Coordinates of C-alpha atoms in Angstrom, one line a residue:
Chain A
X1 CA 62.4 -17.5 -192.6
X2 CA 64.3 -17.6 -189.4
X3 CA 63.1 -15.8 -186.3
X4 CA 65.2 -12.9 -185.0
X5 CA 66.4 -15.0 -182.1
X6 CA 67.6 -17.8 -184.2
X7 CA 69.3 -15.4 -186.7
X8 CA 71.1 -13.6 -183.8
X9 CA 72.2 -17.0 -182.4
X10 CA 73.5 -18.1 -185.8
X11 CA 75.3 -14.8 -186.3
X12 CA 76.9 -15.1 -182.9
X13 CA 78.0 -18.7 -183.6
X14 CA 79.5 -17.5 -186.9
X15 CA 81.3 -14.7 -185.3
X16 CA 83.1 -16.5 -182.6
X17 CA 84.9 -19.8 -182.9
X18 CA 87.6 -21.2 -180.7
X19 CA 90.8 -22.2 -182.4
X20 CA 92.6 -25.3 -181.3
X21 CA 94.9 -23.1 -179.2
X22 CA 91.9 -21.7 -177.3
X23 CA 92.2 -18.3 -178.8
X24 CA 88.9 -16.8 -179.9
X25 CA 88.7 -15.9 -183.6
X26 CA 86.2 -13.7 -185.5
X27 CA 84.3 -14.5 -188.6
X28 CA 81.6 -12.2 -189.9
X29 CA 78.3 -13.6 -191.1
X30 CA 79.2 -15.5 -194.4
X31 CA 76.1 -14.1 -196.0
X32 CA 77.3 -10.6 -195.3
X33 CA 80.7 -11.4 -196.6
X34 CA 79.3 -12.9 -199.8
X35 CA 77.1 -9.8 -200.3
X36 CA 80.1 -7.6 -199.9
X37 CA 82.0 -9.7 -202.4
X38 CA 79.2 -9.4 -204.9
X39 CA 79.2 -5.7 -204.4
X40 CA 82.9 -5.6 -205.1
X41 CA 82.4 -7.8 -208.2
X42 CA 79.8 -5.4 -209.5
X43 CA 82.0 -2.4 -208.7
X44 CA 84.8 -3.8 -210.9
X45 CA 82.4 -5.0 -213.6
X46 CA 83.0 -8.7 -213.1
X47 CA 80.7 -10.8 -215.3
X48 CA 79.9 -14.5 -216.0
X49 CA 82.0 -14.1 -219.1
X50 CA 85.0 -13.3 -216.9
X51 CA 84.3 -16.4 -214.8
X52 CA 84.2 -18.5 -217.9
X53 CA 87.4 -17.0 -219.2
X54 CA 89.2 -17.5 -215.9
X55 CA 88.2 -21.2 -215.9
X56 CA 89.5 -21.5 -219.5
X57 CA 92.9 -20.1 -218.5
X58 CA 93.7 -22.8 -216.0
X59 CA 94.7 -25.6 -218.5
X60 CA 97.2 -23.4 -220.2
X61 CA 98.7 -22.1 -216.9
X62 CA 98.6 -25.4 -214.9
X63 CA 102.0 -26.4 -216.2
X64 CA 103.6 -23.1 -215.0
X65 CA 102.1 -23.1 -211.5
X66 CA 104.8 -25.2 -209.8
X67 CA 107.6 -22.8 -210.9
X68 CA 105.5 -19.7 -210.0
X69 CA 104.9 -21.2 -206.5
X70 CA 108.6 -21.9 -206.1
X71 CA 109.4 -18.4 -207.1
X72 CA 106.7 -17.0 -204.7
X73 CA 108.2 -18.9 -201.7
X74 CA 111.8 -18.2 -202.7
X75 CA 111.1 -14.5 -202.4
X76 CA 109.3 -14.9 -199.1
X77 CA 112.1 -16.9 -197.5
X78 CA 114.7 -14.5 -198.9
X79 CA 113.1 -11.5 -197.2
X80 CA 113.8 -11.3 -193.4
X81 CA 110.4 -9.8 -192.4
X82 CA 108.4 -12.4 -194.3
X83 CA 110.7 -15.3 -193.5
X84 CA 110.2 -14.5 -189.8
X85 CA 106.7 -16.0 -190.0
X86 CA 108.1 -19.3 -191.4
X87 CA 108.7 -20.9 -188.1
X88 CA 108.1 -24.5 -189.2
X89 CA 111.1 -24.9 -191.6
X90 CA 110.9 -26.7 -194.9
X91 CA 107.9 -28.8 -193.9
X92 CA 105.9 -25.7 -193.4
X93 CA 107.1 -24.3 -196.7
X94 CA 106.0 -27.4 -198.5
X95 CA 102.6 -27.4 -196.8
X96 CA 102.1 -23.7 -197.7
X97 CA 103.1 -24.4 -201.3
X98 CA 100.3 -27.1 -201.5
X99 CA 97.9 -24.5 -200.0
X100 CA 98.9 -21.9 -202.6
X101 CA 98.4 -24.4 -205.4
X102 CA 94.9 -25.1 -204.1
X103 CA 94.3 -21.3 -203.7
X104 CA 95.4 -20.7 -207.3
X105 CA 93.2 -23.5 -208.8
X106 CA 90.3 -22.2 -206.7
X107 CA 90.9 -18.8 -208.1
X108 CA 90.5 -19.9 -211.7
X109 CA 87.8 -22.5 -211.2
X110 CA 85.6 -20.9 -208.5
X111 CA 82.7 -21.2 -208.0
X112 CA 82.7 -17.7 -206.5
X113 CA 80.1 -18.6 -203.9
X114 CA 79.8 -18.0 -200.1
X115 CA 82.2 -20.8 -199.2
X116 CA 84.8 -19.4 -201.7
X117 CA 84.5 -16.0 -200.0
X118 CA 84.8 -17.4 -196.5
X119 CA 87.9 -19.4 -197.5
X120 CA 89.6 -16.2 -199.0
X121 CA 88.6 -14.1 -196.0
X122 CA 90.2 -16.5 -193.5
X123 CA 93.5 -16.0 -195.2
X124 CA 93.7 -12.4 -194.2
X125 CA 92.7 -13.2 -190.7
X126 CA 95.4 -15.9 -190.5
X127 CA 98.0 -13.3 -191.7
X128 CA 97.2 -11.2 -188.6
X129 CA 97.5 -14.3 -186.4
X130 CA 101.0 -15.1 -187.7
X131 CA 102.1 -11.5 -187.8
X132 CA 102.5 -11.1 -191.5
X133 CA 102.1 -7.5 -192.5
X134 CA 99.5 -6.9 -195.3
X135 CA 102.0 -5.0 -197.4
X136 CA 103.8 -8.3 -198.1
X137 CA 100.6 -9.9 -199.3
X138 CA 100.1 -7.0 -201.7
X139 CA 103.6 -7.3 -203.1
X140 CA 103.6 -11.1 -203.1
X141 CA 100.3 -11.2 -205.1
X142 CA 101.8 -8.5 -207.4
X143 CA 104.7 -10.8 -208.1
X144 CA 102.4 -13.7 -208.7
X145 CA 100.2 -11.6 -211.0
X146 CA 103.3 -10.6 -213.1
X147 CA 104.3 -14.2 -213.3
X148 CA 100.9 -15.4 -214.4
X149 CA 100.6 -12.6 -217.0
X150 CA 104.1 -13.4 -218.3
X151 CA 103.0 -17.1 -218.8
X152 CA 99.9 -15.9 -220.6
X153 CA 102.0 -13.8 -222.9
X154 CA 104.2 -16.8 -223.8
X155 CA 101.1 -18.5 -225.2
X156 CA 101.3 -18.0 -228.9
X157 CA 98.0 -19.5 -229.9
X158 CA 95.8 -16.5 -228.8
X159 CA 95.3 -13.1 -230.4
X160 CA 96.5 -9.8 -228.8
X161 CA 92.9 -9.0 -228.1
X162 CA 92.3 -12.3 -226.3
X163 CA 95.5 -11.9 -224.4
X164 CA 94.5 -8.5 -223.2
X165 CA 91.1 -9.8 -222.1
X166 CA 92.7 -12.7 -220.3
X167 CA 95.2 -10.4 -218.5
X168 CA 92.3 -8.1 -217.5
X169 CA 90.2 -11.0 -216.1
X170 CA 93.2 -12.4 -214.2
X171 CA 94.0 -9.0 -212.8
X172 CA 90.5 -8.3 -211.6
X173 CA 90.2 -11.7 -210.1
X174 CA 93.4 -11.2 -208.1
X175 CA 92.3 -7.7 -207.0
X176 CA 89.0 -9.1 -205.8
X177 CA 90.8 -11.7 -203.7
X178 CA 93.2 -9.1 -202.4
X179 CA 90.3 -6.9 -201.4
X180 CA 88.8 -9.8 -199.4
X181 CA 92.1 -10.6 -197.8
X182 CA 92.8 -7.0 -196.9
X183 CA 89.3 -6.6 -195.5
X184 CA 89.8 -9.6 -193.3
X185 CA 93.3 -8.4 -192.3
X186 CA 91.9 -4.9 -191.3
X187 CA 88.9 -6.4 -189.4
X188 CA 91.0 -8.8 -187.4
X189 CA 93.8 -6.2 -186.8
X190 CA 91.3 -3.6 -185.5
X191 CA 89.5 -6.2 -183.4
X192 CA 92.8 -7.1 -181.7
X193 CA 93.8 -3.5 -181.2
X194 CA 90.4 -2.8 -179.7
X195 CA 90.7 -5.8 -177.4
X196 CA 94.1 -4.5 -176.2
X197 CA 92.6 -1.0 -175.7
X198 CA 89.7 -2.4 -173.8
X199 CA 92.1 -4.2 -171.4
X200 CA 94.0 -1.0 -170.9
X201 CA 90.8 0.9 -170.1
X202 CA 89.8 -1.8 -167.7
X203 CA 93.2 -1.5 -166.0
X204 CA 92.8 2.3 -165.8
X205 CA 89.2 1.8 -164.4
X206 CA 90.4 -0.7 -161.9
X207 CA 93.1 1.7 -160.7
X208 CA 90.7 4.6 -160.5
X209 CA 88.1 2.6 -158.6
X210 CA 90.7 1.0 -156.3
X211 CA 92.0 4.4 -155.3
X212 CA 88.6 5.9 -154.7
X213 CA 87.2 3.0 -152.7
X214 CA 90.4 2.0 -150.7
X215 CA 90.9 5.6 -149.4
X216 CA 87.6 5.7 -147.5
X217 CA 88.1 2.0 -146.5
X218 CA 91.5 3.1 -145.1
X219 CA 89.9 5.7 -142.9
X220 CA 87.2 3.4 -141.7
X221 CA 89.7 0.6 -140.9
X222 CA 92.1 2.8 -139.1
X223 CA 89.2 4.5 -137.1
X224 CA 88.0 1.0 -136.2
X225 CA 91.5 0.1 -135.1
X226 CA 91.7 3.2 -132.9
X227 CA 88.3 2.8 -131.3
X228 CA 89.1 -0.9 -130.5
X229 CA 92.6 -0.3 -129.1
X230 CA 92.7 3.2 -127.6
X231 CA 92.8 3.2 -123.9
X232 CA 90.1 5.5 -122.4
X233 CA 89.9 7.9 -125.3
X234 CA 88.0 11.1 -124.5
X235 CA 84.4 11.1 -125.7
X236 CA 85.0 13.8 -128.2
X237 CA 87.8 11.7 -129.8
X238 CA 85.4 8.8 -130.1
X239 CA 82.8 11.1 -131.7
X240 CA 85.4 12.4 -134.1
X241 CA 86.2 8.9 -135.3
X242 CA 82.6 7.9 -135.6
X243 CA 82.0 11.0 -137.7
X244 CA 85.0 10.2 -139.9
X245 CA 83.6 6.7 -140.5
X246 CA 80.2 8.1 -141.4
X247 CA 81.8 10.6 -143.8
X248 CA 83.9 8.1 -145.5
X249 CA 81.0 5.6 -145.9
X250 CA 79.2 8.5 -147.7
X251 CA 82.2 9.1 -149.9
X252 CA 82.5 5.4 -150.8
X253 CA 78.8 5.3 -151.6
X254 CA 79.1 8.4 -153.8
X255 CA 81.9 6.5 -155.8
X256 CA 79.5 3.6 -156.3
X257 CA 76.7 6.1 -157.3
X258 CA 79.0 7.8 -159.8
X259 CA 79.9 4.4 -161.4
X260 CA 76.2 3.3 -161.6
X261 CA 75.2 6.7 -163.0
X262 CA 78.0 6.3 -165.6
X263 CA 76.6 2.8 -166.5
X264 CA 73.1 4.2 -166.6
X265 CA 74.0 7.0 -169.0
X266 CA 73.9 4.4 -171.8
X267 CA 70.2 4.6 -172.3
X268 CA 69.1 7.9 -173.6
X269 CA 65.4 8.9 -174.0
X270 CA 65.2 12.3 -175.8
X271 CA 62.0 14.3 -174.9
X272 CA 61.1 18.0 -174.8
X273 CA 61.1 19.7 -171.4
X274 CA 61.3 23.2 -170.0
X275 CA 64.9 23.8 -169.1
X276 CA 64.3 26.6 -166.5
X277 CA 61.9 24.6 -164.4
X278 CA 64.3 21.7 -164.5
X279 CA 67.2 23.8 -163.4
X280 CA 65.2 25.4 -160.6
X281 CA 64.5 21.9 -159.3
X282 CA 68.2 21.0 -159.4
X283 CA 69.1 24.2 -157.6
X284 CA 66.5 23.6 -154.9
X285 CA 68.2 20.2 -154.1
X286 CA 71.7 21.7 -154.1
X287 CA 73.5 21.7 -150.7
X288 CA 75.9 24.6 -150.4
X289 CA 77.6 26.9 -147.9
X290 CA 76.1 30.4 -147.2
X291 CA 79.4 31.8 -148.4
X292 CA 78.4 30.9 -151.9
X293 CA 76.0 33.2 -153.6
X294 CA 73.9 31.5 -156.3
X295 CA 72.2 33.4 -159.1
X296 CA 70.0 32.2 -162.0
X297 CA 69.5 34.2 -165.1
X298 CA 66.7 33.0 -167.4
X299 CA 64.9 34.9 -170.2
X300 CA 61.2 35.6 -169.7
X301 CA 60.2 33.2 -172.4
X302 CA 61.7 30.0 -171.2
X303 CA 63.0 27.7 -173.9
X304 CA 62.2 24.0 -174.3
X305 CA 65.0 21.6 -175.0
X306 CA 65.0 18.1 -176.4
X307 CA 67.1 15.9 -174.2
X308 CA 66.9 13.2 -171.5
X309 CA 65.8 15.1 -168.5
X310 CA 67.2 12.7 -165.9
X311 CA 70.6 12.5 -167.6
X312 CA 70.8 16.3 -167.9
X313 CA 70.0 16.5 -164.1
X314 CA 73.2 14.3 -163.5
X315 CA 75.2 16.7 -165.8
X316 CA 74.0 19.9 -164.0
X317 CA 74.4 18.3 -160.6
X318 CA 78.1 17.4 -161.4
X319 CA 78.8 20.9 -162.8
X320 CA 77.2 22.7 -159.8
X321 CA 79.1 20.5 -157.3
X322 CA 82.4 21.1 -159.1
X323 CA 81.7 24.9 -159.1
X324 CA 81.0 24.8 -155.3
X325 CA 84.1 22.8 -154.6
X326 CA 86.1 25.3 -156.7
X327 CA 85.2 28.0 -154.2
X328 CA 86.1 26.7 -150.7
X329 CA 86.4 30.3 -149.5
X330 CA 83.1 31.3 -151.0
X331 CA 82.2 33.1 -154.2
X332 CA 79.5 33.5 -156.9
X333 CA 77.9 30.7 -158.8
X334 CA 75.8 31.8 -161.8
X335 CA 73.5 29.6 -163.9
X336 CA 72.1 31.1 -167.0
X337 CA 70.1 30.1 -170.1
X338 CA 70.7 31.6 -173.5
X339 CA 68.2 30.5 -176.3
X340 CA 69.3 30.5 -179.9
X341 CA 67.4 29.6 -183.0
X342 CA 68.2 25.8 -183.0
X343 CA 69.8 25.3 -179.7
X344 CA 69.9 26.5 -176.1
X345 CA 73.0 27.3 -174.3
X346 CA 73.2 26.8 -170.5
X347 CA 76.2 28.3 -168.7
X348 CA 77.4 27.3 -165.2
X349 CA 80.1 29.7 -164.1
X350 CA 82.0 30.2 -160.8
X351 CA 84.4 32.7 -159.4
X352 CA 86.7 29.9 -158.0
X353 CA 90.3 29.0 -158.4
X354 CA 90.0 28.1 -162.1
X355 CA 91.6 25.2 -163.9
X356 CA 95.3 25.2 -164.9
X357 CA 95.8 25.4 -168.6
X358 CA 97.6 22.0 -168.7
X359 CA 94.6 20.3 -167.1
X360 CA 92.0 21.9 -169.4
X361 CA 92.4 19.4 -172.2
X362 CA 92.4 16.4 -169.7
X363 CA 89.5 17.2 -167.3
X364 CA 87.0 15.3 -169.4
X365 CA 89.1 12.1 -169.5
X366 CA 87.7 9.3 -167.4
X367 CA 89.5 9.0 -164.0
X368 CA 91.4 12.3 -164.4
X369 CA 91.0 14.1 -161.1
X370 CA 93.0 16.6 -159.2
X371 CA 90.8 16.3 -156.1
X372 CA 91.7 14.2 -153.1
X373 CA 88.3 12.6 -153.0
X374 CA 87.3 12.8 -156.7
X375 CA 86.9 9.6 -158.7
X376 CA 87.4 11.6 -161.9
X377 CA 84.2 10.5 -163.6
X378 CA 82.0 13.6 -163.2
X379 CA 83.1 15.6 -166.2
X380 CA 83.8 12.6 -168.4
X381 CA 80.3 11.4 -167.7
X382 CA 78.9 15.0 -168.3
X383 CA 80.6 15.0 -171.7
X384 CA 79.4 11.5 -172.7
X385 CA 75.9 12.4 -171.6
X386 CA 75.7 15.7 -173.4
X387 CA 77.1 14.1 -176.6
X388 CA 74.5 11.3 -176.4
X389 CA 71.9 14.0 -176.1
X390 CA 73.1 15.5 -179.4
X391 CA 74.6 18.4 -177.6
X392 CA 78.0 19.9 -176.9
X393 CA 80.0 20.9 -173.8
X394 CA 82.7 23.5 -173.7
X395 CA 84.9 24.8 -170.8
X396 CA 86.6 28.1 -170.4
X397 CA 88.7 28.9 -167.4
X398 CA 91.1 31.6 -166.1
X399 CA 93.2 30.5 -163.1
X400 CA 92.2 32.4 -159.9
X401 CA 89.2 34.0 -161.7
X402 CA 86.9 31.2 -162.4
X403 CA 85.5 28.6 -164.8
X404 CA 82.5 28.5 -167.1
X405 CA 81.0 25.4 -168.5
X406 CA 78.7 25.9 -171.5
X407 CA 76.3 23.2 -172.6
X408 CA 74.4 23.4 -175.8
X409 CA 71.2 21.3 -176.2
X410 CA 68.8 21.0 -179.1
X411 CA 66.0 23.4 -178.9
X412 CA 62.5 22.1 -179.2
X413 CA 59.5 24.0 -180.5
X414 CA 57.8 25.9 -177.7
X415 CA 54.5 24.4 -176.6
X416 CA 55.6 20.8 -177.2
X417 CA 56.5 20.2 -173.6
X418 CA 54.2 18.1 -171.5
X419 CA 55.2 20.1 -168.4
Chain B
X1 CA 97.7 0.8 -126.9
X2 CA 101.1 0.7 -125.2
X3 CA 103.4 3.6 -124.9
X4 CA 106.5 3.4 -127.1
X5 CA 109.9 3.3 -125.6
X6 CA 111.5 5.2 -128.5
X7 CA 110.0 8.6 -129.1
X8 CA 110.5 9.1 -132.8
X9 CA 109.2 11.9 -134.9
X10 CA 107.0 11.0 -137.8
X11 CA 105.6 13.1 -140.6
X12 CA 102.3 12.0 -142.2
X13 CA 101.5 13.5 -145.6
X14 CA 98.1 12.8 -147.2
X15 CA 95.7 15.1 -149.0
X16 CA 92.8 13.2 -147.3
X17 CA 92.8 14.9 -143.9
X18 CA 90.8 12.1 -142.3
X19 CA 93.5 9.6 -143.3
X20 CA 96.2 11.9 -141.9
X21 CA 94.4 12.4 -138.6
X22 CA 93.6 8.7 -138.1
X23 CA 97.2 7.6 -138.5
X24 CA 98.3 10.5 -136.3
X25 CA 95.9 9.4 -133.6
X26 CA 97.1 5.8 -133.7
X27 CA 100.8 6.6 -133.9
X28 CA 100.5 9.3 -131.2
X29 CA 98.8 6.8 -128.9
X30 CA 101.9 4.5 -129.4
X31 CA 104.0 7.4 -128.2
X32 CA 105.3 8.7 -131.5
X33 CA 105.6 12.4 -132.0
X34 CA 103.5 13.1 -135.2
X35 CA 103.0 16.0 -137.5
X36 CA 100.7 16.0 -140.4
X37 CA 100.7 17.8 -143.8
X38 CA 98.1 17.7 -146.5
X39 CA 100.3 18.8 -149.4
X40 CA 103.9 18.4 -150.6
X41 CA 104.6 22.1 -150.1
X42 CA 103.4 22.0 -146.5
X43 CA 105.4 18.8 -145.9
X44 CA 108.6 20.4 -147.3
X45 CA 108.2 23.4 -145.0
X46 CA 107.9 21.1 -142.0
X47 CA 110.9 19.0 -143.1
X48 CA 113.0 22.2 -143.2
X49 CA 112.0 23.1 -139.6
X50 CA 112.1 19.7 -137.9
X51 CA 114.2 16.6 -137.8
X52 CA 111.9 13.7 -138.7
X53 CA 112.8 10.0 -138.5
X54 CA 110.1 8.8 -140.9
X55 CA 107.9 10.3 -143.5
X56 CA 104.7 8.4 -144.4
X57 CA 103.6 9.7 -147.8
X58 CA 100.4 9.2 -149.7
X59 CA 101.1 8.4 -153.4
X60 CA 98.4 10.2 -155.3
X61 CA 98.2 13.8 -154.3
X62 CA 97.5 16.9 -156.4
X63 CA 100.5 19.2 -157.1
X64 CA 103.2 16.7 -156.0
X65 CA 102.8 12.9 -155.7
X66 CA 104.4 10.9 -152.9
X67 CA 107.4 9.6 -154.9
X68 CA 108.3 13.1 -156.2
X69 CA 107.9 14.4 -152.6
X70 CA 110.2 11.6 -151.3
X71 CA 112.9 12.8 -153.7
X72 CA 112.4 16.4 -152.6
X73 CA 112.6 15.3 -148.9
X74 CA 115.7 13.3 -149.6
X75 CA 117.4 16.4 -151.1
X76 CA 116.5 18.4 -148.0
X77 CA 117.2 15.7 -145.4
X78 CA 118.7 12.5 -146.7
X79 CA 118.4 10.7 -143.3
X80 CA 114.5 10.7 -143.3
X81 CA 113.1 7.2 -144.0
X82 CA 110.3 7.6 -146.6
X83 CA 107.5 5.2 -146.9
X84 CA 104.7 5.3 -149.5
X85 CA 101.2 4.6 -148.3
X86 CA 98.9 4.0 -151.3
X87 CA 95.5 2.8 -152.4
X88 CA 96.8 1.8 -155.8
X89 CA 100.2 1.2 -157.1
X90 CA 100.4 1.2 -160.9
X91 CA 103.3 -0.6 -162.6
X92 CA 104.8 2.7 -163.6
X93 CA 104.6 4.0 -160.0
X94 CA 106.1 0.7 -158.7
X95 CA 109.0 1.1 -161.1
X96 CA 109.5 4.8 -160.0
X97 CA 109.3 3.7 -156.3
X98 CA 112.1 1.1 -156.9
X99 CA 114.4 3.8 -158.3
X100 CA 113.5 6.4 -155.6
X101 CA 114.5 6.6 -152.0
X102 CA 111.6 4.7 -150.7
X103 CA 112.0 2.3 -147.8
X104 CA 108.6 0.6 -147.8
X105 CA 105.4 0.6 -149.8
X106 CA 102.4 0.1 -147.6
X107 CA 98.9 -0.7 -149.1
X108 CA 95.7 1.0 -148.1
X109 CA 93.6 0.1 -146.2
X110 CA 96.5 0.1 -143.9
X111 CA 97.3 -3.0 -141.9
X112 CA 98.1 -1.1 -138.7
X113 CA 100.2 -3.9 -137.0
X114 CA 102.3 -4.1 -140.2
X115 CA 102.7 -0.3 -140.3
X116 CA 103.8 -0.3 -136.6
X117 CA 106.3 -3.0 -137.3
X118 CA 107.8 -1.0 -140.2
X119 CA 108.0 2.1 -138.1
X120 CA 109.6 0.2 -135.2
X121 CA 112.1 -1.4 -137.6
X122 CA 113.0 2.0 -139.1
X123 CA 113.4 3.5 -135.6
X124 CA 115.7 0.7 -134.5
X125 CA 117.8 1.0 -137.7
X126 CA 118.2 4.7 -137.0
X127 CA 119.3 4.0 -133.4
X128 CA 121.9 1.5 -134.6
X129 CA 123.3 3.8 -137.2
X130 CA 123.4 6.8 -134.9
X131 CA 124.9 5.0 -131.9
X132 CA 128.7 5.6 -131.4
X133 CA 131.1 2.7 -132.1
X134 CA 131.9 0.9 -128.8
X135 CA 135.5 1.0 -127.7
X136 CA 136.8 -1.9 -125.7

């Protein structure tokens, strides 16, 4: 029995292989593929009798195979969408005909083992590589199936019952192959789409980070330029620039903290804790102007929630900071706890400028920000964290009246907290 | 810093007030007459009241971005030379900037000598265009 390490190395080696063109291709673990194939065989009721019957069909059909293959490729080259993938001319067609001949013989003879399944699977992956839509595989195999059944029907030596059994076996065999090819096609297709999406997200992130870091750098650089080149600037001007540098260093540092918090939010440790005490601690650390009045409503019997305490602190911190920033002229910030039977709702509401309706659906997207110094990760991180903590987050806002964020967390049994 | 011979009026628009003030301090020290605005609306109000030579516009601003603002400014006062100052120029913004009335795109953090050279160049172009044709 292999150790977990060797198993994972083997899986990794199986999954990624470089093609001659340097492109990385994907292959699932052959054992997993084979298991899946066996499950499919069992689903359609494939038996050893079917395997024997399939093998017995080949001698009668062998003579018809060249004409069926010619018909198969005639149809492919006739259709513009399928002919588009035939970039190598007649030589490629002849090579593909030989491949199809081997594929057909394999189909009848088997053995239907792990290597067989891998060979079939790679066909679907290859179709994605060359840009052949799966629908054409489906209809091409349908055409081949009809041709093979027609050839079987022309055999006069077998009974109607034997013919029906033979057609059934043939049909199931082709369907099983088609299922493998389609599975491979979908896997490879999704993998490629995800890879493109990842690149797009990386581009979006790069843009967001570039904007948020270069702005403070710009202030620092231009302040440095001024301090170095200004002729006899008044001391208060020098002080002003030094304060700007300090402020912008703090902003740049906050950007980095946001990113590292975002990365850290991956590891979630759910434990019971008392929400009211936790919120009081967060409020005690909160910096705010005296123009902002903060209130905290908590029921006499404080509920216990099950969540990752340090992550919930990040969420609450982000929501409270947002609420304060939404009230530059001052206002009221209310934090409240509402216990329900299975969950606890925590509400952070402000009397600030509110969120325009068109922004409400986007505020939790990463890098969406309407603030001049906001990286746009705070709310997307809050959403990601709350969902990882098996909770939910909801926002309601009325422009010029205020915004409420509601967070629901799983309620724990009272008395289980270690606090 | 050396006093500038040509006193030109420059409008700086950036929602980051520190960015605005820094460029204003530098350009003022070189003798330019500088106003600042932290939003597109404030900028347009200023443009309606004063004749600016150059508008330095941040790209990413809430309410109205720099490229949209440059078009609004162009409608109000087509002679103003608009330059975008940006921390990140996406492909889409680059394409929009090409089709808008943008004279220069300057990257943040700003290379001050390059910015000064762009401003001087714009000022000298304006002098050339506005000087009367000589009669021999």
